[in-house]
Coordinates of C-alpha atoms in Angstrom, one line a residue:
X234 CA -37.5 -25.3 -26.5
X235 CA -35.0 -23.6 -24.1
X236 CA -31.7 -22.2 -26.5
X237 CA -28.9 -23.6 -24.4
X238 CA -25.9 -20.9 -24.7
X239 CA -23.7 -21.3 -28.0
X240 CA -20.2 -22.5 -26.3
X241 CA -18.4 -21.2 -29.5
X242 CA -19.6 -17.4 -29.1
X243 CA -18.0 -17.6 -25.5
X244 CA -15.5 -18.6 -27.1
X245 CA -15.0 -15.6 -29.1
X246 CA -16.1 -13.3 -27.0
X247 CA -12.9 -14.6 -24.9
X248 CA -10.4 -14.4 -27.4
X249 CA -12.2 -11.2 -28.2
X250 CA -11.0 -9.9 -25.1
X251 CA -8.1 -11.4 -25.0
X252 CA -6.8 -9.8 -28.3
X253 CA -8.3 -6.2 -27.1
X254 CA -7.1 -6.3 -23.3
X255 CA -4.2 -9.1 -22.7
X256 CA -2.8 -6.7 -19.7
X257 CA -5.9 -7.0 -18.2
X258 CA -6.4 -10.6 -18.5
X259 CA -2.4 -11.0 -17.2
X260 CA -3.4 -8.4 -14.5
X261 CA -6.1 -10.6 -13.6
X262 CA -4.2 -13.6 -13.3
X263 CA -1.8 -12.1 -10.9
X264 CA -4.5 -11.3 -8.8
X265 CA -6.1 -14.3 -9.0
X266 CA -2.7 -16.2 -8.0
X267 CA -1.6 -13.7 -5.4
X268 CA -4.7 -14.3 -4.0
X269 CA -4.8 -17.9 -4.0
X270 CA -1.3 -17.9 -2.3
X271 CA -2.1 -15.2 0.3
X272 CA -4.9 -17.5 1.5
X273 CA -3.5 -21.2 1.5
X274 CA -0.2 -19.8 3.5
X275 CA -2.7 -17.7 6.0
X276 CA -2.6 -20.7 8.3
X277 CA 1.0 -20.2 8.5
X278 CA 1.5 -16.7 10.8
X279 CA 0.3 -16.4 14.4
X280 CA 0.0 -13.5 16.1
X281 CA 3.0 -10.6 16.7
X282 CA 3.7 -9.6 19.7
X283 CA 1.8 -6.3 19.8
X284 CA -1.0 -7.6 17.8
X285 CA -3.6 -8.6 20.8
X286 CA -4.5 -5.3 22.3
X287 CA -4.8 -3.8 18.5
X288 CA -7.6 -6.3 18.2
X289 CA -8.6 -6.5 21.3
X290 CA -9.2 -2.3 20.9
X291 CA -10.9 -3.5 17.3
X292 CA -13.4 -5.6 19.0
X293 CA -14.3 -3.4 21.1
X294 CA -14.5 -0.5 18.9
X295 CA -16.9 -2.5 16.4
X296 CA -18.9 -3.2 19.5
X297 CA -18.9 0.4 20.5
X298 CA -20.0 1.3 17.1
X299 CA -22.7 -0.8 17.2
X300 CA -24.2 -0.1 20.9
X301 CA -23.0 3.2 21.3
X302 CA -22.1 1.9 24.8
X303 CA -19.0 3.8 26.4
X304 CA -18.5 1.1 28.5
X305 CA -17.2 -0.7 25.6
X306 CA -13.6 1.2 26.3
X307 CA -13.6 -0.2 29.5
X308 CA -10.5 -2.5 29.2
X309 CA -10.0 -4.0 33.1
X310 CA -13.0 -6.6 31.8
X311 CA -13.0 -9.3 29.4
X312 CA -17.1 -9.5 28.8
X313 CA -16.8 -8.4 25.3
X314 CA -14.4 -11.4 23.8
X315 CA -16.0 -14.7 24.6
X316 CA -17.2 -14.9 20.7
X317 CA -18.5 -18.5 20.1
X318 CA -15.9 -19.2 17.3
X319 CA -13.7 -21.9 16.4
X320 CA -10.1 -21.5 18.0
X321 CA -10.9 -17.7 18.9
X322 CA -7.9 -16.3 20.3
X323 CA -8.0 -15.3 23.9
X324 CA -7.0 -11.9 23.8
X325 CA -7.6 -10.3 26.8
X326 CA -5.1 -13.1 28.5
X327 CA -2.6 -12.0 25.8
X328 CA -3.0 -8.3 26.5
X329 CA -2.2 -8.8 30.1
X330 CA 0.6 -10.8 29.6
X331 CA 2.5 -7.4 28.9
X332 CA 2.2 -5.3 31.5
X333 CA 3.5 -2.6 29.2
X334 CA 1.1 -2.0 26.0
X335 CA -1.0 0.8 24.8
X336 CA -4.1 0.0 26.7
X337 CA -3.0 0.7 29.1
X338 CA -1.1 3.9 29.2
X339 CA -3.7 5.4 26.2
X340 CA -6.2 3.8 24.1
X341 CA -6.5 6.9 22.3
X342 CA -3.4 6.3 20.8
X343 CA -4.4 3.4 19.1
X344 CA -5.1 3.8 15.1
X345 CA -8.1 2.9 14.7
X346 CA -9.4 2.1 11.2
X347 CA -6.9 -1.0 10.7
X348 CA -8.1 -2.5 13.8
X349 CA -11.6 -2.0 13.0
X350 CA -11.1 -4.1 10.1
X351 CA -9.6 -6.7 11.3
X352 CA -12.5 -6.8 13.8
X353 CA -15.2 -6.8 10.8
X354 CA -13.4 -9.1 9.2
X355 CA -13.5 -11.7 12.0
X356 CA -16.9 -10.7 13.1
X357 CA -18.2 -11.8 9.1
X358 CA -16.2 -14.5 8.6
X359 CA -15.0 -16.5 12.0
X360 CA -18.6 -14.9 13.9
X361 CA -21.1 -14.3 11.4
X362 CA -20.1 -17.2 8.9
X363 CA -17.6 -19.5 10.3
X364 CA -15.5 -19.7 7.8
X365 CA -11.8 -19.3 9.5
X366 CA -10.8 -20.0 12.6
X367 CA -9.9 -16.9 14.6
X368 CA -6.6 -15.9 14.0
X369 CA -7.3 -16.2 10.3
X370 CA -10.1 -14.4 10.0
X371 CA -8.1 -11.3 11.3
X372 CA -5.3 -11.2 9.5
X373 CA -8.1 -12.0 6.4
X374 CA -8.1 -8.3 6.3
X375 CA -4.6 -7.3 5.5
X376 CA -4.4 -9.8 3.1
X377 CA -8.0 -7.7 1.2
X378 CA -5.7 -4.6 2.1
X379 CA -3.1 -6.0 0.0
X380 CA -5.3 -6.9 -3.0
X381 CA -6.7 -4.1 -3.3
X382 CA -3.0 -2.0 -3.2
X383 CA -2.3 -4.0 -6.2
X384 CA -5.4 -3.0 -8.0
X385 CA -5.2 0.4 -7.4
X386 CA -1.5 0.5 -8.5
X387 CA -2.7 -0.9 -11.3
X388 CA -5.7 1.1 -12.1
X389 CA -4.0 4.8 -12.2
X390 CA -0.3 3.6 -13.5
X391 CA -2.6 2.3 -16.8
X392 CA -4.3 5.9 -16.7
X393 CA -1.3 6.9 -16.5
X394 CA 1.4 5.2 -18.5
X395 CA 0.0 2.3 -20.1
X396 CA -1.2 -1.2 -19.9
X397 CA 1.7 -3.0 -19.8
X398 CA 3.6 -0.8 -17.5
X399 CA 0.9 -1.3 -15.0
X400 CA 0.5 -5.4 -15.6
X401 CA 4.6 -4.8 -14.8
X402 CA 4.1 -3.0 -12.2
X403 CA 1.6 -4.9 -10.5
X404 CA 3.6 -8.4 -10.8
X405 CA 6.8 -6.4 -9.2
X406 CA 4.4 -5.8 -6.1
X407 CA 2.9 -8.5 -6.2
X408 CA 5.8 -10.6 -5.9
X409 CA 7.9 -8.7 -3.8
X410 CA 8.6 -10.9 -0.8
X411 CA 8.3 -8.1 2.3
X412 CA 4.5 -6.9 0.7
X413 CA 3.5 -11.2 0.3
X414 CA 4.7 -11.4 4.4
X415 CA 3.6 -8.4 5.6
X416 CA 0.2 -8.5 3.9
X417 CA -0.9 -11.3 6.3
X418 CA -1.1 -9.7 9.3
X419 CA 0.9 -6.1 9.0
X420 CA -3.0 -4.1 9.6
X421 CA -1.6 -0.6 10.1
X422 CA 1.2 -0.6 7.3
X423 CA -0.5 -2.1 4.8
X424 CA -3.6 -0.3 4.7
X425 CA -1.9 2.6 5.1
X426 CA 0.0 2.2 1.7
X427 CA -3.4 1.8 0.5
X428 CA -4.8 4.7 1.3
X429 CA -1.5 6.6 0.1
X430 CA -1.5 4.8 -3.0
X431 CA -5.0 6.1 -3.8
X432 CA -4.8 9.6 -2.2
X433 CA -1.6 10.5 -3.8
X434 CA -3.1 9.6 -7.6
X435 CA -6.3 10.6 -6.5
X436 CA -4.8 14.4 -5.9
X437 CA -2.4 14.0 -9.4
X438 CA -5.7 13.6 -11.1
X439 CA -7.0 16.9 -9.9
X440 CA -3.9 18.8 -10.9
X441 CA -3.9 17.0 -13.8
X442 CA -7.6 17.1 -14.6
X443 CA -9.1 19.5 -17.7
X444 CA -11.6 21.5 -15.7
X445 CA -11.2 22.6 -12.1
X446 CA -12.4 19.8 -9.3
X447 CA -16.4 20.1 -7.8
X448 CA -16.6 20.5 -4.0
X449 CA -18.0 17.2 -4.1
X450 CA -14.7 15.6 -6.0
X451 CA -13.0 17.4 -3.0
X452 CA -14.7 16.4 -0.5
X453 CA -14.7 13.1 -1.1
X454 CA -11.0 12.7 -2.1
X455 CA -10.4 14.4 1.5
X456 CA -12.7 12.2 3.4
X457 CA -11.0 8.7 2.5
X458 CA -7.6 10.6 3.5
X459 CA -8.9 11.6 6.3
X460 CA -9.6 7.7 6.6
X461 CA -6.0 6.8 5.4
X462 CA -4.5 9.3 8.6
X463 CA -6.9 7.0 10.9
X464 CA -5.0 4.4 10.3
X465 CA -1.4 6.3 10.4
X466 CA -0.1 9.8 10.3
X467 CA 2.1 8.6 7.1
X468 CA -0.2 10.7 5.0
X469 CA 0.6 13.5 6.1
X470 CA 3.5 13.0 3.8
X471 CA 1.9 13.5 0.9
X472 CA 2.4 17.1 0.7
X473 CA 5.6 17.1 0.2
X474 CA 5.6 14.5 -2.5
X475 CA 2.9 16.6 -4.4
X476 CA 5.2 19.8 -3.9
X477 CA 7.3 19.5 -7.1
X478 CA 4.4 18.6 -8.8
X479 CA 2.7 21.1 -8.2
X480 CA 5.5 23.7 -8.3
X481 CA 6.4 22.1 -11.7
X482 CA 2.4 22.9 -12.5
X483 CA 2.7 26.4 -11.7
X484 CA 5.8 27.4 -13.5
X485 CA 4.6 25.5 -17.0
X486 CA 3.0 27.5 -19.5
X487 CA -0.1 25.5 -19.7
X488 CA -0.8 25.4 -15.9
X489 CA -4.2 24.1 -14.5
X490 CA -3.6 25.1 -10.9
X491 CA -2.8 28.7 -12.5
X492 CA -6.4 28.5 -14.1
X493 CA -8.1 27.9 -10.9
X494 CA -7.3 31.0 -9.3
X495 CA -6.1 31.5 -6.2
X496 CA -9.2 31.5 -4.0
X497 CA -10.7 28.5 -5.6
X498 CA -7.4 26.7 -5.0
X499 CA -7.5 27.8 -1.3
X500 CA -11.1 26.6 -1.0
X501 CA -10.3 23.2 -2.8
X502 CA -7.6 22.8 -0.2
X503 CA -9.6 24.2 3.0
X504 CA -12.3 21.4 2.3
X505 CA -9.7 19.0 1.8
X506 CA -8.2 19.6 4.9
X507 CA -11.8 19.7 7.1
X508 CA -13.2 16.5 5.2
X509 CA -9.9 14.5 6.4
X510 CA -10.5 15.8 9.7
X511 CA -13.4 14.5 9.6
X512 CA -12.7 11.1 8.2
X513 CA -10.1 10.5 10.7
X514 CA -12.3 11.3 13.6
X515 CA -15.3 9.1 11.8
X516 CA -14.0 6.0 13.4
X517 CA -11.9 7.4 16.3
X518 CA -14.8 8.5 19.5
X519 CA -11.8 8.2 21.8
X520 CA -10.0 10.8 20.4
X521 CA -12.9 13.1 21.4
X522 CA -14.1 11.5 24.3
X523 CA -12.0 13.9 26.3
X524 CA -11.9 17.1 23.8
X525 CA -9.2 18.4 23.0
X526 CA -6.6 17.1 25.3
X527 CA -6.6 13.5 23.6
X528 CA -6.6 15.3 20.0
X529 CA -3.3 17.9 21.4
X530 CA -1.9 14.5 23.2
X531 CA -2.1 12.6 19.6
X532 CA 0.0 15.6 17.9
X533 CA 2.2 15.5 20.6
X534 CA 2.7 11.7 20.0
X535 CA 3.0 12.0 16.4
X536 CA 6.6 13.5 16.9
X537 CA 7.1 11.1 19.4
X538 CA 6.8 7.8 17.6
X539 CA 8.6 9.0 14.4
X540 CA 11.6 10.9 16.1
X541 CA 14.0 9.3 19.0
X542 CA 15.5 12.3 20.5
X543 CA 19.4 12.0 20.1
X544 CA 19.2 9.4 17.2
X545 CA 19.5 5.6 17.7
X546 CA 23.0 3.5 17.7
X547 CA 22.6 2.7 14.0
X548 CA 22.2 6.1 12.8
X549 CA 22.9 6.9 9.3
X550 CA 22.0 8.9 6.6
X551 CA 22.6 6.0 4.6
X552 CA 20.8 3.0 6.4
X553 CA 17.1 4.0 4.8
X554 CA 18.8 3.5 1.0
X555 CA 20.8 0.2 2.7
X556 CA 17.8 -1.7 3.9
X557 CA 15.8 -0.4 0.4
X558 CA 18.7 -2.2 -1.9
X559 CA 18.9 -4.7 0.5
X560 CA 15.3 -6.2 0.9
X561 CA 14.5 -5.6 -3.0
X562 CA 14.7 -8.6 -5.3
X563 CA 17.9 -8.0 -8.0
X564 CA 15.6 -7.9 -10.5
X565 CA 12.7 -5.4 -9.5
X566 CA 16.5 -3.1 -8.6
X567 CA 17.7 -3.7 -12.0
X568 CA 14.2 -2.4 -13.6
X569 CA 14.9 0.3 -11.2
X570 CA 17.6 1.4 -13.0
X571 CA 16.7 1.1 -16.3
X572 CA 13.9 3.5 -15.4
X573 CA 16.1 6.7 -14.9
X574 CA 16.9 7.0 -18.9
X575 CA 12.9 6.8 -18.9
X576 CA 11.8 9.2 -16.6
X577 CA 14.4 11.6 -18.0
X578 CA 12.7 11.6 -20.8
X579 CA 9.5 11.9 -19.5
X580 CA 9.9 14.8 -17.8
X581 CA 11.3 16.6 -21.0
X582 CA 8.1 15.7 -22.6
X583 CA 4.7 17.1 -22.0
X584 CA 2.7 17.6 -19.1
X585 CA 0.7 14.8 -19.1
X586 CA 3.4 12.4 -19.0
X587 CA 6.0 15.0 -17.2
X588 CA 4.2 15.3 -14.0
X589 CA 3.0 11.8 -12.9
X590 CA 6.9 10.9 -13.6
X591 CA 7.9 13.5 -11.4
X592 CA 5.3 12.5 -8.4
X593 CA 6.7 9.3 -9.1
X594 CA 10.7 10.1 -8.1
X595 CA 9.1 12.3 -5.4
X596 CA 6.5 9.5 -3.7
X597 CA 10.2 7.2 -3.7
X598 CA 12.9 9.6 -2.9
X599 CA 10.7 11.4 0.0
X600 CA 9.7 8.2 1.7
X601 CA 13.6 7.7 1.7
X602 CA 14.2 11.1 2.4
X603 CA 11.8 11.0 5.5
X604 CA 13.8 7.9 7.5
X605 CA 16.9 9.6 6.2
X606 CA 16.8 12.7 8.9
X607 CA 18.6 12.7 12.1
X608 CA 17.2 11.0 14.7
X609 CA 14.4 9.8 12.9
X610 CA 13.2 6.5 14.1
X611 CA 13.4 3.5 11.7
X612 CA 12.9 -0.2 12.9
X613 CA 12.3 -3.1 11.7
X614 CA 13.8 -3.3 8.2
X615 CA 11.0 -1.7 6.0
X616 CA 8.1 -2.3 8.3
X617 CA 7.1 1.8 9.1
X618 CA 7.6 2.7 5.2
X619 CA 5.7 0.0 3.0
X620 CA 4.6 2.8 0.9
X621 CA 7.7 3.0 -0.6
X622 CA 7.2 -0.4 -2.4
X623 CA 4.1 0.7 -4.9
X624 CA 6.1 3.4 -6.3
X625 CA 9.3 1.0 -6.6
X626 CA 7.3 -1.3 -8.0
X627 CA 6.0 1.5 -10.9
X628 CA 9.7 2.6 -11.2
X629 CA 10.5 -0.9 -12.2
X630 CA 7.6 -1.2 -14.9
X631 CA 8.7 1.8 -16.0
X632 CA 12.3 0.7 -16.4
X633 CA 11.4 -3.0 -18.1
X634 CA 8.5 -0.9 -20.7
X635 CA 11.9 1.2 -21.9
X636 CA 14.1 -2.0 -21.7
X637 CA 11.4 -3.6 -24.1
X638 CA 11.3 -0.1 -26.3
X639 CA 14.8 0.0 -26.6
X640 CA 15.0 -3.9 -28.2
X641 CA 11.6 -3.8 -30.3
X642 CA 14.2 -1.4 -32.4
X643 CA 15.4 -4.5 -33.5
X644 CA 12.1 -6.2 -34.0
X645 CA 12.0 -4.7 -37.9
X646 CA 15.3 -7.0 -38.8
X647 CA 13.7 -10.4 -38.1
X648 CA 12.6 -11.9 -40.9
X649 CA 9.3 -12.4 -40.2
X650 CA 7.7 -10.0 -37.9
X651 CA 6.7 -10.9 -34.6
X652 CA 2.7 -9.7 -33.5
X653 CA 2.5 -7.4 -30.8
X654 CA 0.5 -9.7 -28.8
X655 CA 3.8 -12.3 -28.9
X656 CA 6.1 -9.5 -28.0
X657 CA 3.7 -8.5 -25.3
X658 CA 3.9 -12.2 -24.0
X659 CA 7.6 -12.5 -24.2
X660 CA 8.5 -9.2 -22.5
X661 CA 6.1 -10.4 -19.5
X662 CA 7.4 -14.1 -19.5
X663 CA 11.0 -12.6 -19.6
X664 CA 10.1 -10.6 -16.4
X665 CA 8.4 -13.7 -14.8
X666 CA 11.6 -15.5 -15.4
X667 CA 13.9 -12.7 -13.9
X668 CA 11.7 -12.9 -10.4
X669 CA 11.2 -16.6 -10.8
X670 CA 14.4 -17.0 -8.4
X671 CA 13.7 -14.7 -5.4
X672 CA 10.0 -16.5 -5.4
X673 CA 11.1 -19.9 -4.8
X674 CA 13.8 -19.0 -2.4
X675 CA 10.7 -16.7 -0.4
X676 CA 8.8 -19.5 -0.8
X677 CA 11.5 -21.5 1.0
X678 CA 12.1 -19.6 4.0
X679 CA 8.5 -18.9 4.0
X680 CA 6.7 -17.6 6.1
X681 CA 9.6 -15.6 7.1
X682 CA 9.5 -13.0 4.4
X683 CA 9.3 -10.4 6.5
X684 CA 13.0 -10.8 6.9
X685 CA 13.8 -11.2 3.3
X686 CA 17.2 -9.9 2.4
X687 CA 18.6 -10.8 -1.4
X688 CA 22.0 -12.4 -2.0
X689 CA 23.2 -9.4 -3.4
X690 CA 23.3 -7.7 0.2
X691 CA 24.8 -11.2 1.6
X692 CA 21.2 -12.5 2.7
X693 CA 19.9 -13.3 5.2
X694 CA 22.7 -14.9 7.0
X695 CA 24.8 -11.8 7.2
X696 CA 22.1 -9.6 7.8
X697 CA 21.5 -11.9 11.1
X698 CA 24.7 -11.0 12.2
X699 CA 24.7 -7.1 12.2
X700 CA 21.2 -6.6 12.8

């Protein structure tokens, strides 16, 4: 006789878990729901204006990839885009209807990992398996991108300062209106705050780490950088928000980069550097089809599309912080601020808690700093700095776990004591509530979240009137 499985052991073995990990089962349930959201509403955003040739250059980079055939690149034909799927997109008519786009003045231009997989994505699940029409299946791969930002937030701010700081931090991201919108069809933006989400941890857990790093750890680690600067120089900015941290490491008593010595720390950071190189050029063969003009002509650009010579007519040192407070929901600001008394005391505590507070307030205030400069070129509200909204998010977990510190002082008064696992559920519940409002009003105006502004900034109306 076959033993049927005992329904009241998976039973306990739930509540089990539930009792040992409830973070991780509220974590998990975010995900779940942010999922589930992300692809009912896909139906509801077309294509942007500049999207076509991105995917147009994806398809014919995934065919290129698979033939080898450099006639792939040739873009004066449309032979490669007459998929047999269901509502595929004619994007070699779209492309053309601009006569001014980035095929054709250079292809080599184009970041390539994002539209690469947006092109897989269709290929699997519009081509392969169809699943989603074509539109859909595209912007299927921001909204993976997106997911997966979450989890990785997740994953290191446990490591690094707890469960329910992380669960907090990932329901702030999660339901921040601009990351919902732009996760459906942003490619370039949103994978890149993935890839600086996991890079920048990824190198706080080397400084961090006991014993010095292999050459493998490090060569790995640069590799999927490298991949994260293929899909936008924003990278690059990582060194300065690891500079405090690392200064901070070298003038403590207890210092790990100290340990290394100097020559292994310049060999740790020579292989970093040549595995990113390499990673970025994985996926780019137009960059080296014409060595090393294209690669000089990419640095050249780089300055280029993050600097207008001369400024623009909205220039101020302010407007970065502006559009920040502006397109934040009140609450995830107010956890902002409750933060500062935290990370104060953080960094007078010890290094393990000092420095991934510190390359917290660094990953925020450089992203700032960085569309702060003179001249530098910011459009299109928050669009060109989405990784700003990970470490907000973190901020504001860390501001609603002190919040929740500060009031369990009055926990021992109650005359009968409340279990952890209650408080836990209240404190989480409470911080549901407090973004309750902004999602039902984004889920009004949806699926224009993109230009979400809060009532506290005057909303959308008056931002329609001086931007």
């Amino acid at each position: 006789m076959l033993l049927s499985p005992d329904p009241s052991s998976m039973r306990t073995r739930l509540r089990r878990f539930w009792q040992r990990s409830p973070c991780t089962v509220l974590f998990l349930g975010i995900c779940l729901l942010w999922l589930e959201f992300a692809l009912v509403s896909l139906p509801d955003y077309g294509l942007t204006w500049d999207e076509p040739w991105e995917l147009l250059y994806g398809d014919r980079l995934l065919h290129f990839l698979w033939s080898w055939d450099w006639s792939c690149f040739d873009f004066t034909t449309a032979r490669l885009e007459s998929y047999h799927a269901p509502q595929q997109p004619d994007l070699f008519r779209a492309v053309n209807m601009f006569a001014d786009n980035d095929l054709r003045r250079a292809p080599y231009l184009i970041w390539p990992l994002p539209s690469l997989l947006a092109a897989l994505s269709h290929g699997l699940f519009s081509v392969a398996i169809p699943l989603l029409p074509g539109i859909e299946a595209y912007h299927l791969a921001p909204v993976i991108g997106g997911l997966l930002t979450i989890v990785v937030c997740w994953y290191f701010t446990r490591q690094l300062f707890g469960s329910f700081t992380a669960c907090v931090a990932a329901l702030f991201l999660a339901l921040s209106p601009r990351w919902f919108a732009h996760s459906h069809f942003n490619h370039k933006d949103v994978w890149t705050t993935f890839f600086f989400t996991w890079s920048g941890f990824r190198l706080l857990q080397l400084i961090l780490a006991q014993k010095r790093p292999s050459v493998k750890t490090a060569a790995v680690t640069g590799g999927i950088l490298g991949l994260g600067l293929a899909c936008k120089p924003n990278l690059l900015f990582l060194g300065p928000v690891l500079l405090p941290v690392v200064i901070a490491d070298l003038l403590a008593s207890d210092s790990r980069l100290r340990s290394w010595g100097w020559r292994y720390s310049l060999t740790m950071v020579m292989i970093l550097g040549l595995c990113s190189m390499i990673g970025m050029l994985l996926f780019w063969p137009l960059l080296l089809r014409n060595f090393p003009d294209n690669l000089i002509a990419y640095g050249m650009s780089i300055w280029e599309r993050g600097h207008t010579s001369g400024g623009l007519s909205f220039a101020s040192h302010w407007r970065a912080l502006y559009l920040f407070w502006a397109t934040q929901p009140p609450f995830s600001l107010l956890a902002m601020v409750a933060a500062i008394p935290m990370c104060w005391r953080m960094l007078r505590l010890r290094r393990q808690l000092r420095l991934p507070a510190l390359f917290v307030l660094s990953w925020f205030t450089v992203t700032l700093l960085r569309v702060s400069l003179p001249g530098a070129r910011d459009f299109d509200g928050i669009r060109h700095w989405l990784e700003i909204l990970p470490a907000a998010a973190i901020l504001g977990g860390l501001g609603i776990d002190y919040l929740f510190l500060w009031m369990w002082r009055f926990k021992s008064r109650l005359a009968r004591p409340v279990s952890s696992r209650v408080s836990l559920l209240i404190a989480f519940f409470l911080c549901l509530a407090g973004l309750l409002p902004t999602a039902v009003y984004a889920w009004r105006i949806h699926p224009h979240q993109i230009v979400y502004f809060n009532k506290v900034s005057g909303g959308i109306h008056w931002a329609a009137k001086h931007f």
